[in-house]
């Protein structure tokens, strides 16, 4: 299970998997806040400030960078799969690794196969049959950033097929009224992420280095709180379960 190997401050941690005769119990860290989707729809105009957007996107890119360093693609990045620590916090975690897959970092074209992800956030190369690489995650990040700053999707056709055609063409606009007060630095991040050719698309590391994120600390450290583990084992130590443990990414 990929999720049990993940150990990053901006990814939901799977502490353990416990198996008894009838059930499999997956024990994760507790996240009490709402989804990014809920925080968006709670806004009257569905938009975030540039400062809020920078803070959200930098954390998301740190999570994606960590996964890609460890040769894992999430493959379903969307606002519903991003949760805040609590209702007053801006610290977020990427969740739901059900579609995640390991990839071959030496294959530039890509070793991933199969359509995965949600229609509005899926990358062009994922739509048609064939292989693709981890850069599909970065396209999804670009779509999310576009939504945060404008309150609308970059690819919204009248039908599902029309939306897929827009995605494959990379046809979107930042020339409408809602973009008038958005900085050129913010637009640059979106342009670097929403590139149809994945080989030309920015990586998470490259996107984080753009001037829009200047001044935000790069805190990509991989530390798991040992107190969480110790408290957890005190609770479960006497139960009739078999623990399944596996390696944790460095």
PDB file of C-alpha atoms in Angstrom:
ATOM      1  CA  UNK A   1       0.000   0.000   0.000  1.00  0.00           C
ATOM      2  CA  UNK A   2       1.641   3.236  -1.178  1.00  0.00           C
ATOM      3  CA  UNK A   3      -0.035   5.414   1.450  1.00  0.00           C
ATOM      4  CA  UNK A   4       1.623   3.510   4.300  1.00  0.00           C
ATOM      5  CA  UNK A   5       5.055   4.486   2.925  1.00  0.00           C
ATOM      6  CA  UNK A   6       4.355   8.216   2.763  1.00  0.00           C
ATOM      7  CA  UNK A   7       5.810  10.438   5.465  1.00  0.00           C
ATOM      8  CA  UNK A   8       5.465  14.140   4.711  1.00  0.00           C
ATOM      9  CA  UNK A   9       3.966  17.056   6.591  1.00  0.00           C
ATOM     10  CA  UNK A  10       1.626  17.890   3.690  1.00  0.00           C
ATOM     11  CA  UNK A  11       0.433  14.342   3.018  1.00  0.00           C
ATOM     12  CA  UNK A  12      -2.047  12.456   5.173  1.00  0.00           C
ATOM     13  CA  UNK A  13      -0.091   9.823   7.080  1.00  0.00           C
ATOM     14  CA  UNK A  14      -1.199   6.222   7.279  1.00  0.00           C
ATOM     15  CA  UNK A  15       0.070   5.179  10.690  1.00  0.00           C
ATOM     16  CA  UNK A  16      -0.627   1.479  10.280  1.00  0.00           C
ATOM     17  CA  UNK A  17      -2.845  -1.164   8.764  1.00  0.00           C
ATOM     18  CA  UNK A  18      -4.417  -3.657  11.159  1.00  0.00           C
ATOM     19  CA  UNK A  19      -5.958  -6.922  10.034  1.00  0.00           C
ATOM     20  CA  UNK A  20      -8.173  -9.274  12.005  1.00  0.00           C
ATOM     21  CA  UNK A  21     -10.354 -12.173  10.907  1.00  0.00           C
ATOM     22  CA  UNK A  22     -13.112  -9.956   9.498  1.00  0.00           C
ATOM     23  CA  UNK A  23     -11.802  -6.471   8.761  1.00  0.00           C
ATOM     24  CA  UNK A  24      -8.892  -4.419   7.542  1.00  0.00           C
ATOM     25  CA  UNK A  25      -8.530  -1.210   9.583  1.00  0.00           C
ATOM     26  CA  UNK A  26      -6.462   1.630   8.147  1.00  0.00           C
ATOM     27  CA  UNK A  27      -5.243   3.991  10.877  1.00  0.00           C
ATOM     28  CA  UNK A  28      -4.448   7.508   9.658  1.00  0.00           C
ATOM     29  CA  UNK A  29      -3.589  10.771  11.321  1.00  0.00           C
ATOM     30  CA  UNK A  30      -6.591  12.863  12.340  1.00  0.00           C
ATOM     31  CA  UNK A  31      -7.396  15.840  10.134  1.00  0.00           C
ATOM     32  CA  UNK A  32     -10.310  17.916  11.423  1.00  0.00           C
ATOM     33  CA  UNK A  33     -10.561  20.725   8.887  1.00  0.00           C
ATOM     34  CA  UNK A  34     -12.568  21.031   5.707  1.00  0.00           C
ATOM     35  CA  UNK A  35     -11.632  20.248   2.137  1.00  0.00           C
ATOM     36  CA  UNK A  36     -10.124  22.947  -0.052  1.00  0.00           C
ATOM     37  CA  UNK A  37     -13.293  22.566  -2.155  1.00  0.00           C
ATOM     38  CA  UNK A  38     -15.454  23.614   0.817  1.00  0.00           C
ATOM     39  CA  UNK A  39     -13.237  26.585   1.565  1.00  0.00           C
ATOM     40  CA  UNK A  40     -13.558  27.711  -2.057  1.00  0.00           C
ATOM     41  CA  UNK A  41     -17.368  27.496  -2.192  1.00  0.00           C
ATOM     42  CA  UNK A  42     -17.631  29.326   1.143  1.00  0.00           C
ATOM     43  CA  UNK A  43     -16.184  32.424  -0.552  1.00  0.00           C
ATOM     44  CA  UNK A  44     -18.777  34.731  -2.080  1.00  0.00           C
ATOM     45  CA  UNK A  45     -16.803  35.005  -5.332  1.00  0.00           C
ATOM     46  CA  UNK A  46     -15.083  31.576  -5.009  1.00  0.00           C
ATOM     47  CA  UNK A  47     -11.650  33.217  -5.082  1.00  0.00           C
ATOM     48  CA  UNK A  48      -8.619  33.444  -2.808  1.00  0.00           C
ATOM     49  CA  UNK A  49      -6.220  36.345  -2.447  1.00  0.00           C
ATOM     50  CA  UNK A  50      -2.809  35.953  -4.034  1.00  0.00           C
ATOM     51  CA  UNK A  51      -1.243  35.578  -0.592  1.00  0.00           C
ATOM     52  CA  UNK A  52      -3.664  32.775   0.308  1.00  0.00           C
ATOM     53  CA  UNK A  53      -3.148  31.153  -3.072  1.00  0.00           C
ATOM     54  CA  UNK A  54       0.627  31.260  -2.700  1.00  0.00           C
ATOM     55  CA  UNK A  55       0.454  29.621   0.723  1.00  0.00           C
ATOM     56  CA  UNK A  56      -1.899  26.868  -0.460  1.00  0.00           C
ATOM     57  CA  UNK A  57      -0.060  26.169  -3.696  1.00  0.00           C
ATOM     58  CA  UNK A  58       3.397  26.134  -2.134  1.00  0.00           C
ATOM     59  CA  UNK A  59       2.306  23.463   0.342  1.00  0.00           C
ATOM     60  CA  UNK A  60       0.658  21.459  -2.435  1.00  0.00           C
ATOM     61  CA  UNK A  61       3.788  21.678  -4.564  1.00  0.00           C
ATOM     62  CA  UNK A  62       5.926  20.568  -1.627  1.00  0.00           C
ATOM     63  CA  UNK A  63       3.702  17.495  -1.231  1.00  0.00           C
ATOM     64  CA  UNK A  64       3.922  16.721  -4.950  1.00  0.00           C
ATOM     65  CA  UNK A  65       7.682  17.299  -4.991  1.00  0.00           C
ATOM     66  CA  UNK A  66       8.098  14.816  -2.137  1.00  0.00           C
ATOM     67  CA  UNK A  67       5.965  12.181  -3.879  1.00  0.00           C
ATOM     68  CA  UNK A  68       7.824  12.597  -7.169  1.00  0.00           C
ATOM     69  CA  UNK A  69      11.231  12.416  -5.464  1.00  0.00           C
ATOM     70  CA  UNK A  70      10.062   9.043  -4.177  1.00  0.00           C
ATOM     71  CA  UNK A  71       8.783   7.995  -7.633  1.00  0.00           C
ATOM     72  CA  UNK A  72       5.088   8.181  -6.736  1.00  0.00           C
ATOM     73  CA  UNK A  73       2.424   9.969  -8.781  1.00  0.00           C
ATOM     74  CA  UNK A  74      -0.809  10.865  -6.970  1.00  0.00           C
ATOM     75  CA  UNK A  75      -2.951  10.918 -10.147  1.00  0.00           C
ATOM     76  CA  UNK A  76      -6.069  12.447  -8.553  1.00  0.00           C
ATOM     77  CA  UNK A  77      -5.138  15.901  -7.287  1.00  0.00           C
ATOM     78  CA  UNK A  78      -8.236  18.072  -6.867  1.00  0.00           C
ATOM     79  CA  UNK A  79      -9.689  20.384  -4.166  1.00  0.00           C
ATOM     80  CA  UNK A  80     -11.722  17.511  -2.690  1.00  0.00           C
ATOM     81  CA  UNK A  81      -8.459  15.641  -2.004  1.00  0.00           C
ATOM     82  CA  UNK A  82      -6.832  18.500  -0.121  1.00  0.00           C
ATOM     83  CA  UNK A  83      -7.792  19.013   3.534  1.00  0.00           C
ATOM     84  CA  UNK A  84      -6.891  21.644   6.103  1.00  0.00           C
ATOM     85  CA  UNK A  85      -5.629  20.697   9.556  1.00  0.00           C
ATOM     86  CA  UNK A  86      -8.616  22.411  11.196  1.00  0.00           C
ATOM     87  CA  UNK A  87     -11.173  25.093  10.360  1.00  0.00           C
ATOM     88  CA  UNK A  88      -8.871  27.922  11.483  1.00  0.00           C
ATOM     89  CA  UNK A  89      -5.688  26.579   9.928  1.00  0.00           C
ATOM     90  CA  UNK A  90      -4.071  27.044   6.522  1.00  0.00           C
ATOM     91  CA  UNK A  91      -1.840  23.990   6.965  1.00  0.00           C
ATOM     92  CA  UNK A  92      -3.028  21.405   4.456  1.00  0.00           C
ATOM     93  CA  UNK A  93      -2.601  17.750   3.609  1.00  0.00           C
ATOM     94  CA  UNK A  94      -2.963  15.923   0.327  1.00  0.00           C
ATOM     95  CA  UNK A  95      -5.201  12.885   0.912  1.00  0.00           C
ATOM     96  CA  UNK A  96      -6.662   9.862  -0.907  1.00  0.00           C
ATOM     97  CA  UNK A  97      -3.865   7.855  -2.491  1.00  0.00           C
ATOM     98  CA  UNK A  98      -6.239   5.290  -3.979  1.00  0.00           C
ATOM     99  CA  UNK A  99      -5.133   6.098  -7.530  1.00  0.00           C
ATOM    100  CA  UNK A 100      -1.473   6.692  -6.685  1.00  0.00           C
ATOM    101  CA  UNK A 101       1.092   4.688  -8.582  1.00  0.00           C
ATOM    102  CA  UNK A 102       4.842   4.249  -8.619  1.00  0.00           C
ATOM    103  CA  UNK A 103       6.616   5.309 -11.813  1.00  0.00           C
ATOM    104  CA  UNK A 104       9.951   4.755 -13.494  1.00  0.00           C
ATOM    105  CA  UNK A 105      11.985   7.985 -13.092  1.00  0.00           C
ATOM    106  CA  UNK A 106      14.290   6.965 -15.959  1.00  0.00           C
ATOM    107  CA  UNK A 107      11.430   6.899 -18.478  1.00  0.00           C
ATOM    108  CA  UNK A 108      10.956  10.499 -19.635  1.00  0.00           C
ATOM    109  CA  UNK A 109       7.923   9.685 -21.780  1.00  0.00           C
ATOM    110  CA  UNK A 110       6.315   7.888 -18.878  1.00  0.00           C
ATOM    111  CA  UNK A 111       5.604   4.483 -17.418  1.00  0.00           C
ATOM    112  CA  UNK A 112       2.115   5.227 -16.074  1.00  0.00           C
ATOM    113  CA  UNK A 113      -0.930   3.838 -17.847  1.00  0.00           C
ATOM    114  CA  UNK A 114      -4.704   3.955 -17.497  1.00  0.00           C
ATOM    115  CA  UNK A 115      -7.093   6.856 -17.211  1.00  0.00           C
ATOM    116  CA  UNK A 116      -6.968   8.197 -13.669  1.00  0.00           C
ATOM    117  CA  UNK A 117      -8.132  11.384 -12.046  1.00  0.00           C
ATOM    118  CA  UNK A 118     -11.196  13.617 -12.168  1.00  0.00           C
ATOM    119  CA  UNK A 119     -12.367  15.057 -15.510  1.00  0.00           C
ATOM    120  CA  UNK A 120     -11.922  18.763 -14.736  1.00  0.00           C
ATOM    121  CA  UNK A 121      -8.377  18.276 -13.401  1.00  0.00           C
ATOM    122  CA  UNK A 122      -6.994  15.526 -15.630  1.00  0.00           C
ATOM    123  CA  UNK A 123      -3.982  16.241 -17.836  1.00  0.00           C
ATOM    124  CA  UNK A 124      -4.248  16.044 -21.654  1.00  0.00           C
ATOM    125  CA  UNK A 125      -1.888  13.080 -21.921  1.00  0.00           C
ATOM    126  CA  UNK A 126      -4.040  11.011 -19.539  1.00  0.00           C
ATOM    127  CA  UNK A 127      -7.197  11.309 -21.646  1.00  0.00           C
ATOM    128  CA  UNK A 128      -6.054   9.239 -24.609  1.00  0.00           C
ATOM    129  CA  UNK A 129      -4.720   5.659 -24.353  1.00  0.00           C
ATOM    130  CA  UNK A 130      -0.976   5.391 -23.899  1.00  0.00           C
ATOM    131  CA  UNK A 131       1.681   6.047 -21.292  1.00  0.00           C
ATOM    132  CA  UNK A 132       2.368   9.245 -19.393  1.00  0.00           C
ATOM    133  CA  UNK A 133       4.630  10.467 -16.609  1.00  0.00           C
ATOM    134  CA  UNK A 134       4.322  12.117 -13.192  1.00  0.00           C
ATOM    135  CA  UNK A 135       3.956  15.599 -14.726  1.00  0.00           C
ATOM    136  CA  UNK A 136       0.216  14.887 -14.974  1.00  0.00           C
ATOM    137  CA  UNK A 137       0.081  15.873 -11.294  1.00  0.00           C
ATOM    138  CA  UNK A 138       1.469  19.306 -12.119  1.00  0.00           C
ATOM    139  CA  UNK A 139      -1.268  19.973 -14.664  1.00  0.00           C
ATOM    140  CA  UNK A 140      -3.824  19.310 -11.908  1.00  0.00           C
ATOM    141  CA  UNK A 141      -1.992  21.789  -9.680  1.00  0.00           C
ATOM    142  CA  UNK A 142      -2.240  24.396 -12.433  1.00  0.00           C
ATOM    143  CA  UNK A 143      -5.989  23.888 -12.736  1.00  0.00           C
ATOM    144  CA  UNK A 144      -6.403  24.318  -8.981  1.00  0.00           C
ATOM    145  CA  UNK A 145      -4.377  27.541  -8.960  1.00  0.00           C
ATOM    146  CA  UNK A 146      -6.426  28.909 -11.856  1.00  0.00           C
ATOM    147  CA  UNK A 147      -9.625  28.211  -9.894  1.00  0.00           C
ATOM    148  CA  UNK A 148      -8.301  29.794  -6.696  1.00  0.00           C
ATOM    149  CA  UNK A 149      -7.506  33.072  -8.449  1.00  0.00           C
ATOM    150  CA  UNK A 150     -10.480  33.332 -10.804  1.00  0.00           C
ATOM    151  CA  UNK A 151     -13.307  31.353  -9.233  1.00  0.00           C
ATOM    152  CA  UNK A 152     -13.838  29.350 -12.411  1.00  0.00           C
ATOM    153  CA  UNK A 153     -12.370  26.377 -14.235  1.00  0.00           C
ATOM    154  CA  UNK A 154      -9.927  26.947 -17.100  1.00  0.00           C
ATOM    155  CA  UNK A 155     -11.568  24.179 -19.105  1.00  0.00           C
ATOM    156  CA  UNK A 156     -15.360  24.268 -18.993  1.00  0.00           C
ATOM    157  CA  UNK A 157     -17.053  22.976 -22.111  1.00  0.00           C
ATOM    158  CA  UNK A 158     -20.821  22.696 -22.527  1.00  0.00           C
ATOM    159  CA  UNK A 159     -20.470  18.902 -22.554  1.00  0.00           C
ATOM    160  CA  UNK A 160     -17.995  16.439 -21.088  1.00  0.00           C
ATOM    161  CA  UNK A 161     -16.571  15.773 -24.557  1.00  0.00           C
ATOM    162  CA  UNK A 162     -16.193  19.502 -25.181  1.00  0.00           C
ATOM    163  CA  UNK A 163     -14.325  19.867 -21.887  1.00  0.00           C
ATOM    164  CA  UNK A 164     -11.973  17.035 -22.838  1.00  0.00           C
ATOM    165  CA  UNK A 165     -11.322  18.716 -26.203  1.00  0.00           C
ATOM    166  CA  UNK A 166     -10.440  21.990 -24.456  1.00  0.00           C
ATOM    167  CA  UNK A 167      -8.068  20.167 -22.114  1.00  0.00           C
ATOM    168  CA  UNK A 168      -6.311  18.336 -24.946  1.00  0.00           C
ATOM    169  CA  UNK A 169      -5.876  21.586 -26.867  1.00  0.00           C
ATOM    170  CA  UNK A 170      -4.687  23.482 -23.787  1.00  0.00           C
ATOM    171  CA  UNK A 171      -7.114  26.211 -24.759  1.00  0.00           C
ATOM    172  CA  UNK A 172      -7.760  28.520 -21.803  1.00  0.00           C
ATOM    173  CA  UNK A 173      -7.775  32.275 -21.195  1.00  0.00           C
ATOM    174  CA  UNK A 174      -6.561  34.719 -18.575  1.00  0.00           C
ATOM    175  CA  UNK A 175      -7.809  37.758 -20.492  1.00  0.00           C
ATOM    176  CA  UNK A 176     -11.229  38.109 -18.857  1.00  0.00           C
ATOM    177  CA  UNK A 177     -12.213  40.719 -16.272  1.00  0.00           C
ATOM    178  CA  UNK A 178     -11.510  38.576 -13.204  1.00  0.00           C
ATOM    179  CA  UNK A 179      -7.845  38.412 -14.194  1.00  0.00           C
ATOM    180  CA  UNK A 180      -7.346  42.189 -14.448  1.00  0.00           C
ATOM    181  CA  UNK A 181      -5.929  42.519 -10.923  1.00  0.00           C
ATOM    182  CA  UNK A 182      -3.987  39.250 -10.857  1.00  0.00           C
ATOM    183  CA  UNK A 183      -0.229  39.718 -10.934  1.00  0.00           C
ATOM    184  CA  UNK A 184       1.956  38.625 -13.824  1.00  0.00           C
ATOM    185  CA  UNK A 185       3.938  36.477 -11.360  1.00  0.00           C
ATOM    186  CA  UNK A 186       0.828  34.473 -10.455  1.00  0.00           C
ATOM    187  CA  UNK A 187      -0.118  34.065 -14.112  1.00  0.00           C
ATOM    188  CA  UNK A 188       3.400  32.833 -14.880  1.00  0.00           C
ATOM    189  CA  UNK A 189       2.976  29.888 -12.495  1.00  0.00           C
ATOM    190  CA  UNK A 190      -0.270  28.867 -14.196  1.00  0.00           C
ATOM    191  CA  UNK A 191       1.269  29.186 -17.661  1.00  0.00           C
ATOM    192  CA  UNK A 192       4.211  26.985 -16.626  1.00  0.00           C
ATOM    193  CA  UNK A 193       1.892  24.307 -15.240  1.00  0.00           C
ATOM    194  CA  UNK A 194      -0.794  24.276 -17.936  1.00  0.00           C
ATOM    195  CA  UNK A 195       1.527  23.300 -20.793  1.00  0.00           C
ATOM    196  CA  UNK A 196       0.156  20.494 -22.961  1.00  0.00           C
ATOM    197  CA  UNK A 197       3.563  18.891 -23.548  1.00  0.00           C
ATOM    198  CA  UNK A 198       4.519  17.265 -20.224  1.00  0.00           C
ATOM    199  CA  UNK A 199       8.211  17.405 -21.105  1.00  0.00           C
ATOM    200  CA  UNK A 200       7.933  21.210 -21.238  1.00  0.00           C
ATOM    201  CA  UNK A 201       5.657  21.507 -18.189  1.00  0.00           C
ATOM    202  CA  UNK A 202       7.275  22.718 -14.958  1.00  0.00           C
ATOM    203  CA  UNK A 203       8.141  20.194 -12.290  1.00  0.00           C
ATOM    204  CA  UNK A 204       7.084  20.838  -8.694  1.00  0.00           C
ATOM    205  CA  UNK A 205      10.616  21.981  -7.873  1.00  0.00           C
ATOM    206  CA  UNK A 206      10.684  24.361 -10.835  1.00  0.00           C
ATOM    207  CA  UNK A 207       7.248  25.770 -10.043  1.00  0.00           C
ATOM    208  CA  UNK A 208       8.200  26.408  -6.406  1.00  0.00           C
ATOM    209  CA  UNK A 209      11.231  28.399  -7.528  1.00  0.00           C
ATOM    210  CA  UNK A 210       9.161  30.965  -9.474  1.00  0.00           C
ATOM    211  CA  UNK A 211       9.037  34.532  -8.152  1.00  0.00           C
ATOM    212  CA  UNK A 212       5.368  34.254  -7.123  1.00  0.00           C
ATOM    213  CA  UNK A 213       6.496  32.118  -4.148  1.00  0.00           C
ATOM    214  CA  UNK A 214       9.370  34.394  -3.119  1.00  0.00           C
ATOM    215  CA  UNK A 215       9.503  34.815   0.648  1.00  0.00           C
ATOM    216  CA  UNK A 216       7.779  31.510   1.486  1.00  0.00           C
ATOM    217  CA  UNK A 217      10.068  29.175   3.407  1.00  0.00           C
ATOM    218  CA  UNK A 218      10.867  25.909   1.662  1.00  0.00           C
ATOM    219  CA  UNK A 219      10.278  23.518   4.531  1.00  0.00           C
ATOM    220  CA  UNK A 220      10.299  20.197   2.703  1.00  0.00           C
ATOM    221  CA  UNK A 221      11.277  17.995   5.600  1.00  0.00           C
ATOM    222  CA  UNK A 222      10.110  14.476   6.184  1.00  0.00           C
ATOM    223  CA  UNK A 223       9.447  14.017   9.882  1.00  0.00           C
ATOM    224  CA  UNK A 224       6.842  11.800  11.495  1.00  0.00           C
ATOM    225  CA  UNK A 225       5.772  12.581  15.060  1.00  0.00           C
ATOM    226  CA  UNK A 226       6.912   9.652  17.208  1.00  0.00           C
ATOM    227  CA  UNK A 227       4.410  10.649  19.914  1.00  0.00           C
ATOM    228  CA  UNK A 228       1.567   9.826  17.516  1.00  0.00           C
ATOM    229  CA  UNK A 229       2.986   6.341  17.040  1.00  0.00           C
ATOM    230  CA  UNK A 230       3.622   5.762  20.738  1.00  0.00           C
ATOM    231  CA  UNK A 231       0.100   6.824  21.779  1.00  0.00           C
ATOM    232  CA  UNK A 232      -1.390   4.733  19.009  1.00  0.00           C
ATOM    233  CA  UNK A 233       0.397   1.544  20.035  1.00  0.00           C
ATOM    234  CA  UNK A 234      -0.713   2.002  23.657  1.00  0.00           C
ATOM    235  CA  UNK A 235      -4.324   1.874  22.479  1.00  0.00           C
ATOM    236  CA  UNK A 236      -3.970  -1.121  20.157  1.00  0.00           C
ATOM    237  CA  UNK A 237      -1.317  -3.221  21.905  1.00  0.00           C
ATOM    238  CA  UNK A 238      -3.789  -5.627  23.510  1.00  0.00           C
ATOM    239  CA  UNK A 239      -6.098  -6.148  20.521  1.00  0.00           C
ATOM    240  CA  UNK A 240      -6.299  -9.275  18.372  1.00  0.00           C
ATOM    241  CA  UNK A 241      -4.765  -7.746  15.291  1.00  0.00           C
ATOM    242  CA  UNK A 242      -1.877  -8.429  12.981  1.00  0.00           C
ATOM    243  CA  UNK A 243       0.138  -5.309  12.222  1.00  0.00           C
ATOM    244  CA  UNK A 244       1.452  -4.800   8.724  1.00  0.00           C
ATOM    245  CA  UNK A 245       4.467  -2.534   8.663  1.00  0.00           C
ATOM    246  CA  UNK A 246       6.441  -1.397   5.646  1.00  0.00           C
ATOM    247  CA  UNK A 247       9.217   0.939   4.748  1.00  0.00           C
ATOM    248  CA  UNK A 248       8.808   4.705   4.971  1.00  0.00           C
ATOM    249  CA  UNK A 249      10.142   6.948   2.251  1.00  0.00           C
ATOM    250  CA  UNK A 250      13.145   8.966   3.367  1.00  0.00           C
TER     251      UNK A 250
END
